[in-house]
Amino acid sequence: MKLNINPDWLLRMAEKEGNGIVSVGGFVTRIETNAGVQTPPAMKPSDWSRIFPVSVMRKLKFSLPEGMSDADALLKFFDVPSPDAWRAKWSDYAVAFRQTQQFDFRREALAAWVREAEIIASQIPLAEFDEAKLRGSLDELRWLTREKTQDGLDRAQLVCSKAGVALVLVPELPGTRISGCARWLSDKHAMVGLTIRYKWADQLWFTFFHEVAHILLHRLRRLFVIDNAVDHMGDAVVDPEMARYEEEADRFAADTLIPPAALAEFLRLHGRTLTNDEIHDFAESIGVGPGIVIGHLQHDGILEQWQGNALKQKLKWDFVTKD
């Protein structure tokens, strides 16, 4: 699995009043146009290529052409004629990027991740976006949390494609700490991109539903969401406007996965001293994987982080093709 973006379209949209890029969760920073650009004017291609994690991109099987210099491969990868053209296409638009207080990000690595996402998403046949169909698929998508993670994601990709949303998976690059991405590719197609940096499947599924929330709830207000992962969801968001969207997406994801009334009744009946069997049976009754319930209870402090992990799926991914 992987993720499609037309940067020219994004640039035009980002320049329109009221449009922009939002972050999801964590500590949010606004990055203004041209802020933090690391590439000086008229940089030589050979020097420009050194600021990208090319060796890691090749190891992770990014779509870099073979048989040419790193600089030429990057230019073809980004579909630009020069480093200056890359700057115009990928750097000169306003970005709001989710990040914790502890970590910064590398613009070049972020651009490479997004570009790989768009290349992959372009290979996925999509129906026209259908909001009703996507909303009507939420229960089926919830049910997929019961399956092995890779099988569930494969099925989720098919379900989303029928609603006009490309679901793709792209491995993380150093210096990005990306967890996911949601964006409108056009007025007819959207994209949800995920990467793996979490240890547990429940965190990945929460991110997925979080991104779906932005597609469904914020279409007319925010075009592009790109997230930096945090170890604990719910870190304070600095920008008040973005915080509102973040809270809405968080609430949508949490309530979609576990209906609040059902959870409240479960806790009323069983209290805060819960057994794995009780949690498993509750998860079965609401149609989600037991790890989803464990993760929610851990997040809310009802369970300790070590409790119930036997019911969670641990993520093991191998993006690198072994020789």
GROMACS .gro file of C-alpha atoms in nm:
model
  323
    1MET     CA    1   0.000   0.000   0.000
    2LYS     CA    2   0.104   0.354  -0.045
    3LEU     CA    3  -0.034   0.747  -0.107
    4ASN     CA    4  -0.134   1.128  -0.483
    5ILE     CA    5  -0.084   1.488  -0.470
    6ASN     CA    6  -0.077   1.753  -0.737
    7PRO     CA    7   0.147   2.016  -0.579
    8ASP     CA    8   0.044   2.281  -0.834
    9TRP     CA    9  -0.317   2.234  -0.738
   10LEU     CA   10  -0.223   2.245  -0.369
   11LEU     CA   11  -0.034   2.568  -0.423
   12ARG     CA   12  -0.332   2.729  -0.597
   13MET     CA   13  -0.567   2.613  -0.326
   14ALA     CA   14  -0.337   2.718  -0.044
   15GLU     CA   15  -0.320   3.070  -0.189
   16LYS     CA   16  -0.698   3.107  -0.175
   17GLU     CA   17  -0.837   3.286   0.127
   18GLY     CA   18  -0.946   3.051   0.400
   19ASN     CA   19  -0.760   2.749   0.269
   20GLY     CA   20  -0.445   2.604   0.412
   21ILE     CA   21  -0.294   2.307   0.582
   22VAL     CA   22  -0.382   2.198   0.932
   23SER     CA   23  -0.222   1.965   1.176
   24VAL     CA   24  -0.375   1.687   1.380
   25GLY     CA   25  -0.292   1.664   1.746
   26GLY     CA   26   0.026   1.738   1.931
   27PHE     CA   27   0.208   2.067   1.948
   28VAL     CA   28   0.123   2.271   1.638
   29THR     CA   29   0.347   2.522   1.470
   30ARG     CA   30   0.259   2.752   1.181
   31ILE     CA   31   0.529   2.755   0.916
   32GLU     CA   32   0.493   3.057   0.695
   33THR     CA   33   0.579   3.069   0.327
   34ASN     CA   34   0.953   3.023   0.277
   35ALA     CA   35   1.008   2.971   0.650
   36GLY     CA   36   1.274   2.717   0.734
   37VAL     CA   37   1.377   2.656   0.374
   38GLN     CA   38   1.717   2.493   0.386
   39THR     CA   39   1.800   2.518   0.017
   40PRO     CA   40   1.978   2.845  -0.079
   41PRO     CA   41   1.915   3.008  -0.417
   42ALA     CA   42   2.082   2.854  -0.721
   43MET     CA   43   2.208   2.556  -0.527
   44LYS     CA   44   2.401   2.301  -0.733
   45PRO     CA   45   2.204   1.981  -0.790
   46SER     CA   46   2.480   1.773  -0.634
   47ASP     CA   47   2.473   1.986  -0.318
   48TRP     CA   48   2.093   1.996  -0.314
   49SER     CA   49   2.067   1.618  -0.326
   50ARG     CA   50   2.273   1.584  -0.009
   51ILE     CA   51   2.001   1.741   0.206
   52PHE     CA   52   1.766   1.452   0.125
   53PRO     CA   53   1.785   1.111   0.300
   54VAL     CA   54   1.848   0.938  -0.033
   55SER     CA   55   2.010   0.626   0.109
   56VAL     CA   56   1.715   0.569   0.342
   57MET     CA   57   1.469   0.639   0.060
   58ARG     CA   58   1.637   0.371  -0.149
   59LYS     CA   59   1.644   0.127   0.141
   60LEU     CA   60   1.271   0.181   0.195
   61LYS     CA   61   1.207   0.129  -0.177
   62PHE     CA   62   1.085   0.480  -0.251
   63SER     CA   63   1.015   0.543  -0.619
   64LEU     CA   64   1.361   0.675  -0.703
   65PRO     CA   65   1.488   0.592  -1.054
   66GLU     CA   66   1.795   0.372  -1.074
   67GLY     CA   67   2.108   0.408  -1.285
   68MET     CA   68   2.166   0.782  -1.240
   69SER     CA   69   2.309   1.028  -0.991
   70ASP     CA   70   2.120   1.105  -0.672
   71ALA     CA   71   2.051   1.457  -0.799
   72ASP     CA   72   1.903   1.337  -1.129
   73ALA     CA   73   1.704   1.068  -0.952
   74LEU     CA   74   1.556   1.324  -0.712
   75LEU     CA   75   1.466   1.561  -0.993
   76LYS     CA   76   1.280   1.282  -1.172
   77PHE     CA   77   1.123   1.166  -0.847
   78PHE     CA   78   0.984   1.514  -0.779
   79ASP     CA   79   0.913   1.571  -1.150
   80VAL     CA   80   1.100   1.903  -1.159
   81PRO     CA   81   1.384   2.030  -1.384
   82SER     CA   82   1.599   2.192  -1.113
   83PRO     CA   83   1.640   2.247  -0.739
   84ASP     CA   84   1.494   2.596  -0.778
   85ALA     CA   85   1.188   2.447  -0.946
   86TRP     CA   86   1.158   2.206  -0.655
   87ARG     CA   87   1.159   2.497  -0.412
   88ALA     CA   88   0.885   2.672  -0.605
   89LYS     CA   89   0.676   2.358  -0.625
   90TRP     CA   90   0.725   2.211  -0.280
   91SER     CA   91   0.844   2.481  -0.042
   92ASP     CA   92   0.667   2.803  -0.128
   93TYR     CA   93   0.328   2.746   0.028
   94ALA     CA   94   0.207   2.791   0.383
   95VAL     CA   95   0.217   2.482   0.601
   96ALA     CA   96   0.079   2.411   0.944
   97PHE     CA   97   0.253   2.101   1.069
   98ARG     CA   98   0.177   1.892   1.372
   99GLN     CA   99   0.480   1.839   1.594
  100THR     CA  100   0.563   1.795   1.958
  101GLN     CA  101   0.764   2.042   2.161
  102GLN     CA  102   1.048   1.793   2.155
  103PHE     CA  103   1.095   1.749   1.781
  104ASP     CA  104   1.146   1.954   1.468
  105PHE     CA  105   1.113   1.825   1.115
  106ARG     CA  106   1.317   1.838   0.796
  107ARG     CA  107   1.131   2.003   0.512
  108GLU     CA  108   1.312   1.798   0.247
  109ALA     CA  109   1.233   1.466   0.413
  110LEU     CA  110   0.872   1.575   0.458
  111ALA     CA  111   0.846   1.668   0.088
  112ALA     CA  112   0.993   1.331  -0.010
  113TRP     CA  113   0.740   1.147   0.205
  114VAL     CA  114   0.450   1.344   0.055
  115ARG     CA  115   0.579   1.289  -0.299
  116GLU     CA  116   0.608   0.914  -0.245
  117ALA     CA  117   0.257   0.921  -0.106
  118GLU     CA  118   0.121   1.091  -0.416
  119ILE     CA  119   0.298   0.849  -0.649
  120ILE     CA  120   0.145   0.553  -0.472
  121ALA     CA  121  -0.202   0.706  -0.448
  122SER     CA  122  -0.199   0.780  -0.820
  123GLN     CA  123  -0.193   0.404  -0.880
  124ILE     CA  124  -0.517   0.341  -0.689
  125PRO     CA  125  -0.838   0.343  -0.898
  126LEU     CA  126  -1.088   0.571  -0.724
  127ALA     CA  127  -1.458   0.634  -0.758
  128GLU     CA  128  -1.575   0.993  -0.725
  129PHE     CA  129  -1.590   1.108  -0.366
  130ASP     CA  130  -1.916   1.010  -0.202
  131GLU     CA  131  -1.959   1.143   0.151
  132ALA     CA  132  -2.267   0.933   0.217
  133LYS     CA  133  -2.087   0.618   0.107
  134LEU     CA  134  -1.786   0.695   0.326
  135ARG     CA  135  -2.008   0.762   0.627
  136GLY     CA  136  -2.205   0.450   0.548
  137SER     CA  137  -1.881   0.249   0.547
  138LEU     CA  138  -1.771   0.349   0.896
  139ASP     CA  139  -1.917   0.041   1.065
  140GLU     CA  140  -1.742  -0.185   0.813
  141LEU     CA  141  -1.417   0.002   0.869
  142ARG     CA  142  -1.459  -0.032   1.246
  143TRP     CA  143  -1.509  -0.406   1.202
  144LEU     CA  144  -1.175  -0.431   1.024
  145THR     CA  145  -0.998  -0.347   1.351
  146ARG     CA  146  -1.078  -0.707   1.452
  147GLU     CA  147  -0.864  -0.850   1.174
  148LYS     CA  148  -0.489  -0.881   1.143
  149THR     CA  149  -0.366  -0.531   1.080
  150GLN     CA  150  -0.231  -0.583   0.729
  151ASP     CA  151  -0.545  -0.766   0.621
  152GLY     CA  152  -0.762  -0.496   0.773
  153LEU     CA  153  -0.571  -0.218   0.601
  154ASP     CA  154  -0.589  -0.394   0.266
  155ARG     CA  155  -0.965  -0.424   0.298
  156ALA     CA  156  -0.992  -0.065   0.424
  157GLN     CA  157  -0.808   0.054   0.114
  158LEU     CA  158  -1.070  -0.110  -0.106
  159VAL     CA  159  -1.361   0.026   0.098
  160CYS     CA  160  -1.218   0.377   0.092
  161SER     CA  161  -1.146   0.368  -0.281
  162LYS     CA  162  -1.514   0.299  -0.351
  163ALA     CA  163  -1.595   0.621  -0.164
  164GLY     CA  164  -1.334   0.823  -0.354
  165VAL     CA  165  -1.057   0.815  -0.092
  166ALA     CA  166  -0.709   0.674  -0.156
  167LEU     CA  167  -0.573   0.501   0.154
  168VAL     CA  168  -0.198   0.451   0.135
  169LEU     CA  169   0.086   0.349   0.361
  170VAL     CA  170   0.432   0.505   0.332
  171PRO     CA  171   0.721   0.429   0.568
  172GLU     CA  172   0.852   0.713   0.778
  173LEU     CA  173   1.167   0.899   0.681
  174PRO     CA  174   1.417   1.026   0.939
  175GLY     CA  175   1.351   1.383   1.044
  176THR     CA  176   0.976   1.377   0.977
  177ARG     CA  177   0.814   1.172   1.254
  178ILE     CA  178   0.506   1.155   1.036
  179SER     CA  179   0.212   0.947   1.150
  180GLY     CA  180  -0.044   1.030   0.885
  181CYS     CA  181  -0.182   1.263   0.623
  182ALA     CA  182  -0.526   1.365   0.499
  183ARG     CA  183  -0.583   1.587   0.196
  184TRP     CA  184  -0.799   1.668  -0.098
  185LEU     CA  185  -0.631   1.575  -0.423
  186SER     CA  186  -0.907   1.737  -0.628
  187ASP     CA  187  -1.273   1.819  -0.584
  188LYS     CA  188  -1.353   1.452  -0.660
  189HIS     CA  189  -1.081   1.260  -0.479
  190ALA     CA  190  -0.931   1.262  -0.131
  191MET     CA  191  -0.645   1.078   0.035
  192VAL     CA  192  -0.562   0.934   0.374
  193GLY     CA  193  -0.199   0.838   0.420
  194LEU     CA  194  -0.054   0.646   0.710
  195THR     CA  195   0.295   0.560   0.817
  196ILE     CA  196   0.419   0.326   1.084
  197ARG     CA  197   0.590   0.465   1.390
  198TYR     CA  198   0.354   0.335   1.656
  199LYS     CA  199   0.403   0.003   1.830
  200TRP     CA  200   0.038  -0.095   1.847
  201ALA     CA  201  -0.241  -0.136   1.593
  202ASP     CA  202  -0.495   0.057   1.801
  203GLN     CA  203  -0.284   0.371   1.763
  204LEU     CA  204  -0.268   0.322   1.387
  205TRP     CA  205  -0.644   0.273   1.360
  206PHE     CA  206  -0.709   0.579   1.572
  207THR     CA  207  -0.491   0.782   1.336
  208PHE     CA  208  -0.682   0.640   1.039
  209PHE     CA  209  -1.020   0.743   1.177
  210HIS     CA  210  -0.870   1.074   1.282
  211GLU     CA  211  -0.770   1.145   0.922
  212VAL     CA  212  -1.108   1.028   0.793
  213ALA     CA  213  -1.264   1.281   1.027
  214HIS     CA  214  -1.079   1.561   0.852
  215ILE     CA  215  -1.199   1.439   0.515
  216LEU     CA  216  -1.560   1.431   0.635
  217LEU     CA  217  -1.572   1.728   0.869
  218HIS     CA  218  -1.330   1.986   0.734
  219ARG     CA  219  -1.349   1.962   0.357
  220LEU     CA  220  -1.448   2.325   0.301
  221ARG     CA  221  -1.209   2.465   0.558
  222ARG     CA  222  -0.884   2.268   0.541
  223LEU     CA  223  -0.737   2.099   0.236
  224PHE     CA  224  -0.431   1.926   0.369
  225VAL     CA  225  -0.351   1.762   0.701
  226ILE     CA  226  -0.008   1.618   0.771
  227ASP     CA  227   0.069   1.482   1.112
  228ASN     CA  228   0.375   1.434   1.320
  229ALA     CA  229   0.340   1.142   1.559
  230VAL     CA  230   0.335   1.186   1.933
  231ASP     CA  231   0.373   0.915   2.190
  232HIS     CA  232   0.054   1.018   2.364
  233MET     CA  233  -0.247   1.150   2.178
  234GLY     CA  234  -0.399   1.470   2.309
  235ASP     CA  235  -0.095   1.692   2.359
  236ALA     CA  236  -0.191   2.059   2.384
  237VAL     CA  237  -0.236   2.238   2.052
  238VAL     CA  238  -0.096   2.589   2.038
  239ASP     CA  239  -0.304   2.744   1.760
  240PRO     CA  240  -0.665   2.795   1.881
  241GLU     CA  241  -0.822   2.753   1.536
  242MET     CA  242  -0.630   2.434   1.470
  243ALA     CA  243  -0.708   2.312   1.820
  244ARG     CA  244  -1.078   2.319   1.738
  245TYR     CA  245  -1.031   2.101   1.430
  246GLU     CA  246  -0.801   1.875   1.625
  247GLU     CA  247  -1.055   1.827   1.901
  248GLU     CA  248  -1.329   1.758   1.649
  249ALA     CA  249  -1.119   1.494   1.473
  250ASP     CA  250  -1.014   1.336   1.802
  251ARG     CA  251  -1.374   1.317   1.921
  252PHE     CA  252  -1.495   1.176   1.589
  253ALA     CA  253  -1.230   0.903   1.593
  254ALA     CA  254  -1.289   0.809   1.956
  255ASP     CA  255  -1.669   0.808   1.935
  256THR     CA  256  -1.676   0.625   1.601
  257LEU     CA  257  -1.457   0.346   1.732
  258ILE     CA  258  -1.629   0.318   2.071
  259PRO     CA  259  -1.978   0.469   2.110
  260PRO     CA  260  -1.970   0.681   2.430
  261ALA     CA  261  -2.303   0.551   2.563
  262ALA     CA  262  -2.190   0.190   2.527
  263LEU     CA  263  -1.861   0.261   2.701
  264ALA     CA  264  -2.032   0.447   2.985
  265GLU     CA  265  -2.270   0.157   3.042
  266PHE     CA  266  -1.984  -0.092   3.032
  267LEU     CA  267  -1.792   0.102   3.297
  268ARG     CA  268  -2.107   0.147   3.507
  269LEU     CA  269  -2.159  -0.228   3.514
  270HIS     CA  270  -1.800  -0.337   3.567
  271GLY     CA  271  -1.632  -0.041   3.735
  272ARG     CA  272  -1.268   0.041   3.682
  273THR     CA  273  -1.136  -0.303   3.781
  274LEU     CA  274  -1.166  -0.481   3.450
  275THR     CA  275  -1.058  -0.826   3.336
  276ASN     CA  276  -0.934  -0.911   2.989
  277ASP     CA  277  -1.236  -1.135   2.938
  278GLU     CA  278  -1.476  -0.853   3.020
  279ILE     CA  279  -1.298  -0.618   2.783
  280HIS     CA  280  -1.289  -0.880   2.509
  281ASP     CA  281  -1.661  -0.945   2.540
  282PHE     CA  282  -1.740  -0.573   2.535
  283ALA     CA  283  -1.530  -0.525   2.222
  284GLU     CA  284  -1.717  -0.813   2.057
  285SER     CA  285  -2.050  -0.656   2.148
  286ILE     CA  286  -1.967  -0.326   1.978
  287GLY     CA  287  -1.785  -0.477   1.680
  288VAL     CA  288  -1.426  -0.364   1.725
  289GLY     CA  289  -1.099  -0.535   1.806
  290PRO     CA  290  -1.029  -0.568   2.179
  291GLY     CA  291  -0.708  -0.374   2.137
  292ILE     CA  292  -0.913  -0.067   2.041
  293VAL     CA  293  -1.087  -0.080   2.380
  294ILE     CA  294  -0.762  -0.145   2.566
  295GLY     CA  295  -0.595   0.151   2.395
  296HIS     CA  296  -0.886   0.381   2.480
  297LEU     CA  297  -0.889   0.274   2.845
  298GLN     CA  298  -0.512   0.317   2.868
  299HIS     CA  299  -0.538   0.662   2.715
  300ASP     CA  300  -0.807   0.762   2.963
  301GLY     CA  301  -0.604   0.634   3.256
  302ILE     CA  302  -0.851   0.359   3.347
  303LEU     CA  303  -0.584   0.102   3.267
  304GLU     CA  304  -0.211   0.134   3.311
  305GLN     CA  305  -0.004   0.128   2.992
  306TRP     CA  306   0.105  -0.228   3.062
  307GLN     CA  307  -0.242  -0.363   3.136
  308GLY     CA  308  -0.434  -0.555   2.873
  309ASN     CA  309  -0.160  -0.553   2.611
  310ALA     CA  310  -0.214  -0.923   2.549
  311LEU     CA  311  -0.535  -0.819   2.369
  312LYS     CA  312  -0.358  -0.564   2.148
  313GLN     CA  313  -0.191  -0.627   1.812
  314LYS     CA  314   0.175  -0.534   1.803
  315LEU     CA  315   0.286  -0.390   1.472
  316LYS     CA  316   0.566  -0.555   1.278
  317TRP     CA  317   0.634  -0.411   0.934
  318ASP     CA  318   0.898  -0.494   0.679
  319PHE     CA  319   0.909  -0.228   0.410
  320VAL     CA  320   1.249  -0.328   0.284
  321THR     CA  321   1.269  -0.605   0.027
  322LYS     CA  322   1.531  -0.853   0.139
  323ASP     CA  323   1.786  -0.957  -0.120
   0.00000   0.00000   0.00000
